JSON list of C-alpha atoms in Angstrom, two decimals:
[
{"chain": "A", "resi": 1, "resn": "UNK", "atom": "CA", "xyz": [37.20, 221.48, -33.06]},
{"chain": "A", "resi": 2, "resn": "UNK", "atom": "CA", "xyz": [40.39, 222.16, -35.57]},
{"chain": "A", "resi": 3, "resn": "UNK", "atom": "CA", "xyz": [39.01, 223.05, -38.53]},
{"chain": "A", "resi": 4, "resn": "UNK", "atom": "CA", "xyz": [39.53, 221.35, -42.12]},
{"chain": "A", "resi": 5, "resn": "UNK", "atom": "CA", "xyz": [43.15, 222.01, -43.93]},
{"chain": "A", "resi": 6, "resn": "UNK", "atom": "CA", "xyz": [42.94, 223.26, -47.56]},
{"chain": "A", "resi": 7, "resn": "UNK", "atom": "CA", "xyz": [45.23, 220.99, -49.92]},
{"chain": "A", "resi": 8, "resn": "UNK", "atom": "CA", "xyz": [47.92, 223.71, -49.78]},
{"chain": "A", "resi": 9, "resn": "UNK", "atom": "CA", "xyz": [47.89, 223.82, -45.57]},
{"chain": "A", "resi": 10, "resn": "UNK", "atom": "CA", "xyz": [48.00, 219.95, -45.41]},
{"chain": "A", "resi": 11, "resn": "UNK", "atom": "CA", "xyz": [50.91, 219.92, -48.43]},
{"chain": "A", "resi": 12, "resn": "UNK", "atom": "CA", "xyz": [52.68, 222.87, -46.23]},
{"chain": "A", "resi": 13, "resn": "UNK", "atom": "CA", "xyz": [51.86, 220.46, -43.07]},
{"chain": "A", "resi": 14, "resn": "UNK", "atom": "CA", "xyz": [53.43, 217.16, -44.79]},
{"chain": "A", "resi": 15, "resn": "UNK", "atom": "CA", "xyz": [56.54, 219.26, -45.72]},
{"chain": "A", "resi": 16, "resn": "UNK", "atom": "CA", "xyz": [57.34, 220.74, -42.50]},
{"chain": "A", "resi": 17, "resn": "UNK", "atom": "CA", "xyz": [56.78, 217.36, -40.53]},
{"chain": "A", "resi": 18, "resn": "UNK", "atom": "CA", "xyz": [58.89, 215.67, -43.02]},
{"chain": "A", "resi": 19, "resn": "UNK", "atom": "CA", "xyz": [61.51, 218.42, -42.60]},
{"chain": "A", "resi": 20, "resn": "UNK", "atom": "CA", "xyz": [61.23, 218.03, -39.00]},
{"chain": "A", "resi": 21, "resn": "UNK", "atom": "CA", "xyz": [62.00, 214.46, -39.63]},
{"chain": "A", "resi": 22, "resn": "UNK", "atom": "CA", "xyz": [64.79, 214.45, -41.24]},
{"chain": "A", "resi": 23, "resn": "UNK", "atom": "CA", "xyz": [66.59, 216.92, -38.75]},
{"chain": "A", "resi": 24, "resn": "UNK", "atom": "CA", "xyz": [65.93, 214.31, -35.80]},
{"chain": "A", "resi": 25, "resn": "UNK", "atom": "CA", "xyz": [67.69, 211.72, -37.95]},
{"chain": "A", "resi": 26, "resn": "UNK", "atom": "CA", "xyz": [70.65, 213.94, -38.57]},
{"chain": "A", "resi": 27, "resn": "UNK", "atom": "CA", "xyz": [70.90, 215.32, -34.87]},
{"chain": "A", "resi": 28, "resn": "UNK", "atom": "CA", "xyz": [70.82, 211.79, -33.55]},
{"chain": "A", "resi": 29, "resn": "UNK", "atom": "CA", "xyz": [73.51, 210.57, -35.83]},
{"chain": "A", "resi": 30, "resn": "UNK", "atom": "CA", "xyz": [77.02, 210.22, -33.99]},
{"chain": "A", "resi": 31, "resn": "UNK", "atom": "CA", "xyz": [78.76, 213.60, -35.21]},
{"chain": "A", "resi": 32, "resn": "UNK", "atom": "CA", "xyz": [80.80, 214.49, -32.14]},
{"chain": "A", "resi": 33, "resn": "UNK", "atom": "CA", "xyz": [83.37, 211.17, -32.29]},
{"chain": "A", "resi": 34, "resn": "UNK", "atom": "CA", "xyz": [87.00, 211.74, -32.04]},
{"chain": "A", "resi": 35, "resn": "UNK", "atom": "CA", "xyz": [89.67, 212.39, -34.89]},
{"chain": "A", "resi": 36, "resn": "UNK", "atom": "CA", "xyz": [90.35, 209.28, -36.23]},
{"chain": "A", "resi": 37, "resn": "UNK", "atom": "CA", "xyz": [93.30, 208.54, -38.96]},
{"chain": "A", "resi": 38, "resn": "UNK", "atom": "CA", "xyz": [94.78, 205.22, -39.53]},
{"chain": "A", "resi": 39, "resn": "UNK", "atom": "CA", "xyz": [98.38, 204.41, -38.76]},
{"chain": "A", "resi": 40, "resn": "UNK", "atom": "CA", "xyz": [98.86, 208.11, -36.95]},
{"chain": "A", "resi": 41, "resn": "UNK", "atom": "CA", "xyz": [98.20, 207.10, -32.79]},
{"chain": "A", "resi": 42, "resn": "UNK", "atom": "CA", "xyz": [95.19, 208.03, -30.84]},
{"chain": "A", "resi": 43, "resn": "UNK", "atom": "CA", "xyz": [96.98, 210.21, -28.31]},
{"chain": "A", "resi": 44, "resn": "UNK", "atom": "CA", "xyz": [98.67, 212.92, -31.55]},
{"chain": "A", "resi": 45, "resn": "UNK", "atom": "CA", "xyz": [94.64, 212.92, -33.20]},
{"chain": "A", "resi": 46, "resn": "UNK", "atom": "CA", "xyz": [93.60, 213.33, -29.63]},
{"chain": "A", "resi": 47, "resn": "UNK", "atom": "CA", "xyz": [96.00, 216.42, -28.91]},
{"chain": "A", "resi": 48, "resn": "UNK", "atom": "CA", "xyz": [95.53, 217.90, -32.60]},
{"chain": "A", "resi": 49, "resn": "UNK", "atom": "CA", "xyz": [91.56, 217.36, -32.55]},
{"chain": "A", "resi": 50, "resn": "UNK", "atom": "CA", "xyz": [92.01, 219.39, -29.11]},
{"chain": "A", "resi": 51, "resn": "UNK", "atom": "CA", "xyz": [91.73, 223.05, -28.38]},
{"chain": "A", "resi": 52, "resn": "UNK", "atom": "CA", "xyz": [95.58, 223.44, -27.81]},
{"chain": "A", "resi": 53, "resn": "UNK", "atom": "CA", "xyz": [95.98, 222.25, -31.43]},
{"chain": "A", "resi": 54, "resn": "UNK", "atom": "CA", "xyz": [93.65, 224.88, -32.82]},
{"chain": "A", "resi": 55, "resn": "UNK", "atom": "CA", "xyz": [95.67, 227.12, -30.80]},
{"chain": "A", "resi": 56, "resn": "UNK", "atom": "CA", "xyz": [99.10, 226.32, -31.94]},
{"chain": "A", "resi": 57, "resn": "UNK", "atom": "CA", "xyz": [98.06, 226.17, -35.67]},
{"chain": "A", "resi": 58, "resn": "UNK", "atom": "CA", "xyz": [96.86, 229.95, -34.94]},
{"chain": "A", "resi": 59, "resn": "UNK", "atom": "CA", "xyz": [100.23, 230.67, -33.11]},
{"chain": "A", "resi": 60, "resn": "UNK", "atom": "CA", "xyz": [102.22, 228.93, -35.95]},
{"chain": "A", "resi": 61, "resn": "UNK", "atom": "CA", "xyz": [99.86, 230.59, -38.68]},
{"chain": "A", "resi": 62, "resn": "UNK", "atom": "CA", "xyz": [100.45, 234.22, -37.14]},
{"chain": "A", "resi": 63, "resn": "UNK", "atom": "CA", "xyz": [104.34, 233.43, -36.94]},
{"chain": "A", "resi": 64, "resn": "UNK", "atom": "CA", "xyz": [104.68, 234.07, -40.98]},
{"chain": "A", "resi": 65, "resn": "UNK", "atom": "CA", "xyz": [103.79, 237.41, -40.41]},
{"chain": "A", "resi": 66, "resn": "UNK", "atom": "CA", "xyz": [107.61, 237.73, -38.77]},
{"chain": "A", "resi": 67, "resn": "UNK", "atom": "CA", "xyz": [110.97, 236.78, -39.60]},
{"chain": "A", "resi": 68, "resn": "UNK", "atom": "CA", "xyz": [114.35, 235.43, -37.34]},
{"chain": "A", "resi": 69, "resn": "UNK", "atom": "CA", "xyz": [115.78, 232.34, -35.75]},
{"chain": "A", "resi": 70, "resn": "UNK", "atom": "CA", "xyz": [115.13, 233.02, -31.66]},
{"chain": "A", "resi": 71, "resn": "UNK", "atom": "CA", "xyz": [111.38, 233.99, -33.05]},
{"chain": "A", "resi": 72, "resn": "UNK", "atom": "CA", "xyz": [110.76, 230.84, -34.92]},
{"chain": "A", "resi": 73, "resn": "UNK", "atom": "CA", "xyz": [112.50, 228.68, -31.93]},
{"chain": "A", "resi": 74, "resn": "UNK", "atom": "CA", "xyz": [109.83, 230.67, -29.37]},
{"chain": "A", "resi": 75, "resn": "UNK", "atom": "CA", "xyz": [107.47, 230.18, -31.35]},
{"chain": "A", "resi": 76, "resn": "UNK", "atom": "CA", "xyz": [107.57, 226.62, -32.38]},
{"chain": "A", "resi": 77, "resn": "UNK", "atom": "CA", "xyz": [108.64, 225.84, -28.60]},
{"chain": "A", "resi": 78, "resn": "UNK", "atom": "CA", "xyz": [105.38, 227.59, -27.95]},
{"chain": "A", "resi": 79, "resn": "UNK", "atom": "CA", "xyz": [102.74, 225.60, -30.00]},
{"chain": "A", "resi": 80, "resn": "UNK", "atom": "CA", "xyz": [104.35, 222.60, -28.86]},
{"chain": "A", "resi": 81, "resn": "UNK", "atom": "CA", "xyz": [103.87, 223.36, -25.56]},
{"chain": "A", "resi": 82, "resn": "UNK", "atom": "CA", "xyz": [100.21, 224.50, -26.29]},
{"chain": "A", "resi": 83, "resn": "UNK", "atom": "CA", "xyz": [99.92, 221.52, -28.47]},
{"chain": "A", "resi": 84, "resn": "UNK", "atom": "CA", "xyz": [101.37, 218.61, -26.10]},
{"chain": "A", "resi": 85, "resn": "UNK", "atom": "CA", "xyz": [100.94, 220.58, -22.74]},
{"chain": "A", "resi": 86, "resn": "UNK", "atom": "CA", "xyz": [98.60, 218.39, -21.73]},
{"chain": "A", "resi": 87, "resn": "UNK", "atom": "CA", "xyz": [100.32, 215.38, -21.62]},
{"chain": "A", "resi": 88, "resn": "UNK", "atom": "CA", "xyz": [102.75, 216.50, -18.75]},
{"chain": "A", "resi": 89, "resn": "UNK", "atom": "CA", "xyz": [102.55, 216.04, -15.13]},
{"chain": "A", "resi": 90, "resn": "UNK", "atom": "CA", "xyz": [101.00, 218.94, -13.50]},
{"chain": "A", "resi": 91, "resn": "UNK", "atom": "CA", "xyz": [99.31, 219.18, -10.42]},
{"chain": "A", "resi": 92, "resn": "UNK", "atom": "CA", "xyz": [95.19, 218.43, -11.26]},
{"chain": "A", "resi": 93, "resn": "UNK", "atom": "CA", "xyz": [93.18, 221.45, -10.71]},
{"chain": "A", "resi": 94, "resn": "UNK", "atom": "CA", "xyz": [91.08, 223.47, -12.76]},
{"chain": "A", "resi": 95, "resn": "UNK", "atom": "CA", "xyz": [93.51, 225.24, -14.86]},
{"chain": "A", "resi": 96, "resn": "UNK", "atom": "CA", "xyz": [95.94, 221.64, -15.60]},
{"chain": "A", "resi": 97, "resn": "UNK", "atom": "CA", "xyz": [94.71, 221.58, -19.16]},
{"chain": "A", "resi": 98, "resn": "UNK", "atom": "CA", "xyz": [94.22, 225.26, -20.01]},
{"chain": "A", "resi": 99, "resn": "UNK", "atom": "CA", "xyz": [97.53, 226.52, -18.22]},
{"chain": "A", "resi": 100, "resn": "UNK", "atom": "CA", "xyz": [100.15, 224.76, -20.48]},
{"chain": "A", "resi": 101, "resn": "UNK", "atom": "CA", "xyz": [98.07, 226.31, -23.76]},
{"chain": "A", "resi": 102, "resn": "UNK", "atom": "CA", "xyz": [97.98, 229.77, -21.89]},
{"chain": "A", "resi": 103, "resn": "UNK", "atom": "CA", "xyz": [102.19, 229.08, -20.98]},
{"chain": "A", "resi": 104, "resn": "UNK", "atom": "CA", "xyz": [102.77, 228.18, -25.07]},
{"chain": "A", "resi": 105, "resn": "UNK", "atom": "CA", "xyz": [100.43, 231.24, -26.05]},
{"chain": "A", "resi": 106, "resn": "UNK", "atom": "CA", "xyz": [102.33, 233.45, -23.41]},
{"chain": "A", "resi": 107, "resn": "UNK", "atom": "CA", "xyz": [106.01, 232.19, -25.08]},
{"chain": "A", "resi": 108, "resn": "UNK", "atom": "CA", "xyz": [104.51, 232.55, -28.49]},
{"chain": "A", "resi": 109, "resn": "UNK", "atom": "CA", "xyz": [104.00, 235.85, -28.59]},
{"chain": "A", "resi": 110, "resn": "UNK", "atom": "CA", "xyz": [106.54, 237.29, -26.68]},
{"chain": "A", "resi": 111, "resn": "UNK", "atom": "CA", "xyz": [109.08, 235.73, -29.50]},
{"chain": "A", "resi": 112, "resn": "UNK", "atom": "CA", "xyz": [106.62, 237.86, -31.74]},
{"chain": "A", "resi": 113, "resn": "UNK", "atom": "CA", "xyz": [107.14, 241.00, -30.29]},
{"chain": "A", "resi": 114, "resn": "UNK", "atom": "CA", "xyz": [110.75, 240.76, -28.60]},
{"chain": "A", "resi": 115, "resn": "UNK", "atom": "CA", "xyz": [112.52, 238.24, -30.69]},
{"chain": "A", "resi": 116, "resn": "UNK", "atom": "CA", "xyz": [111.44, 239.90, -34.27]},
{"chain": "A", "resi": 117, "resn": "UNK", "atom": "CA", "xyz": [114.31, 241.74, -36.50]}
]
């Protein structure tokens, strides 16, 4: 037999269940949907909402840190390649989407360390 809640324990009750509530609302609402931005095409939010676009915006971020010409063309062909890699015709397997961002993050940073003045 449960006993009887004191007003506080059934107040305390109320609030958690109504806490508990409002999470399952807000975990069932539809958070994980694509980057969507009118007049910009599907595929560009598609590769920039992607994990190669977080990592060319890193690449291109660390790339103020250094200065000269080959360096910014290595490292802008780099984080396109890690940006758009995806898009070109490799062979499927298990590394076809991870290999061109690994290639641009490769090119990236050897323009970092070789190319600097």
């Amino acid at each position: 037999m449960i006993p009887s809640l004191t007003p506080t324990r059934r107040n305390a009750l109320e609030t958690g269940q109504r806490v508990v509530a409002r999470l399952k609302r807000f975990t069932s609402m539809e958070l994980n949907r694509p980057l969507r931005i009118q007049f910009v095409p599907d595929e560009l939010c598609d590769a920039v909402g992607s994990i190669g676009g977080a990592v060319a915006g890193i690449l291109l971020l660390l790339s103020v840190l250094f200065e000269g010409r080959w360096l910014g063309l290595a490292v802008v062909t780099g984080a396109a390649l890690a940006l758009l890699g995806r898009y070109l015709p490799l062979p499927a397997g298990p590394t076809q989407s991870i290999a061109p961002i690994g290639a641009g993050a490769a090119i990236a940073v050897f323009g970092m360390f070789a190319l600097r003045r």
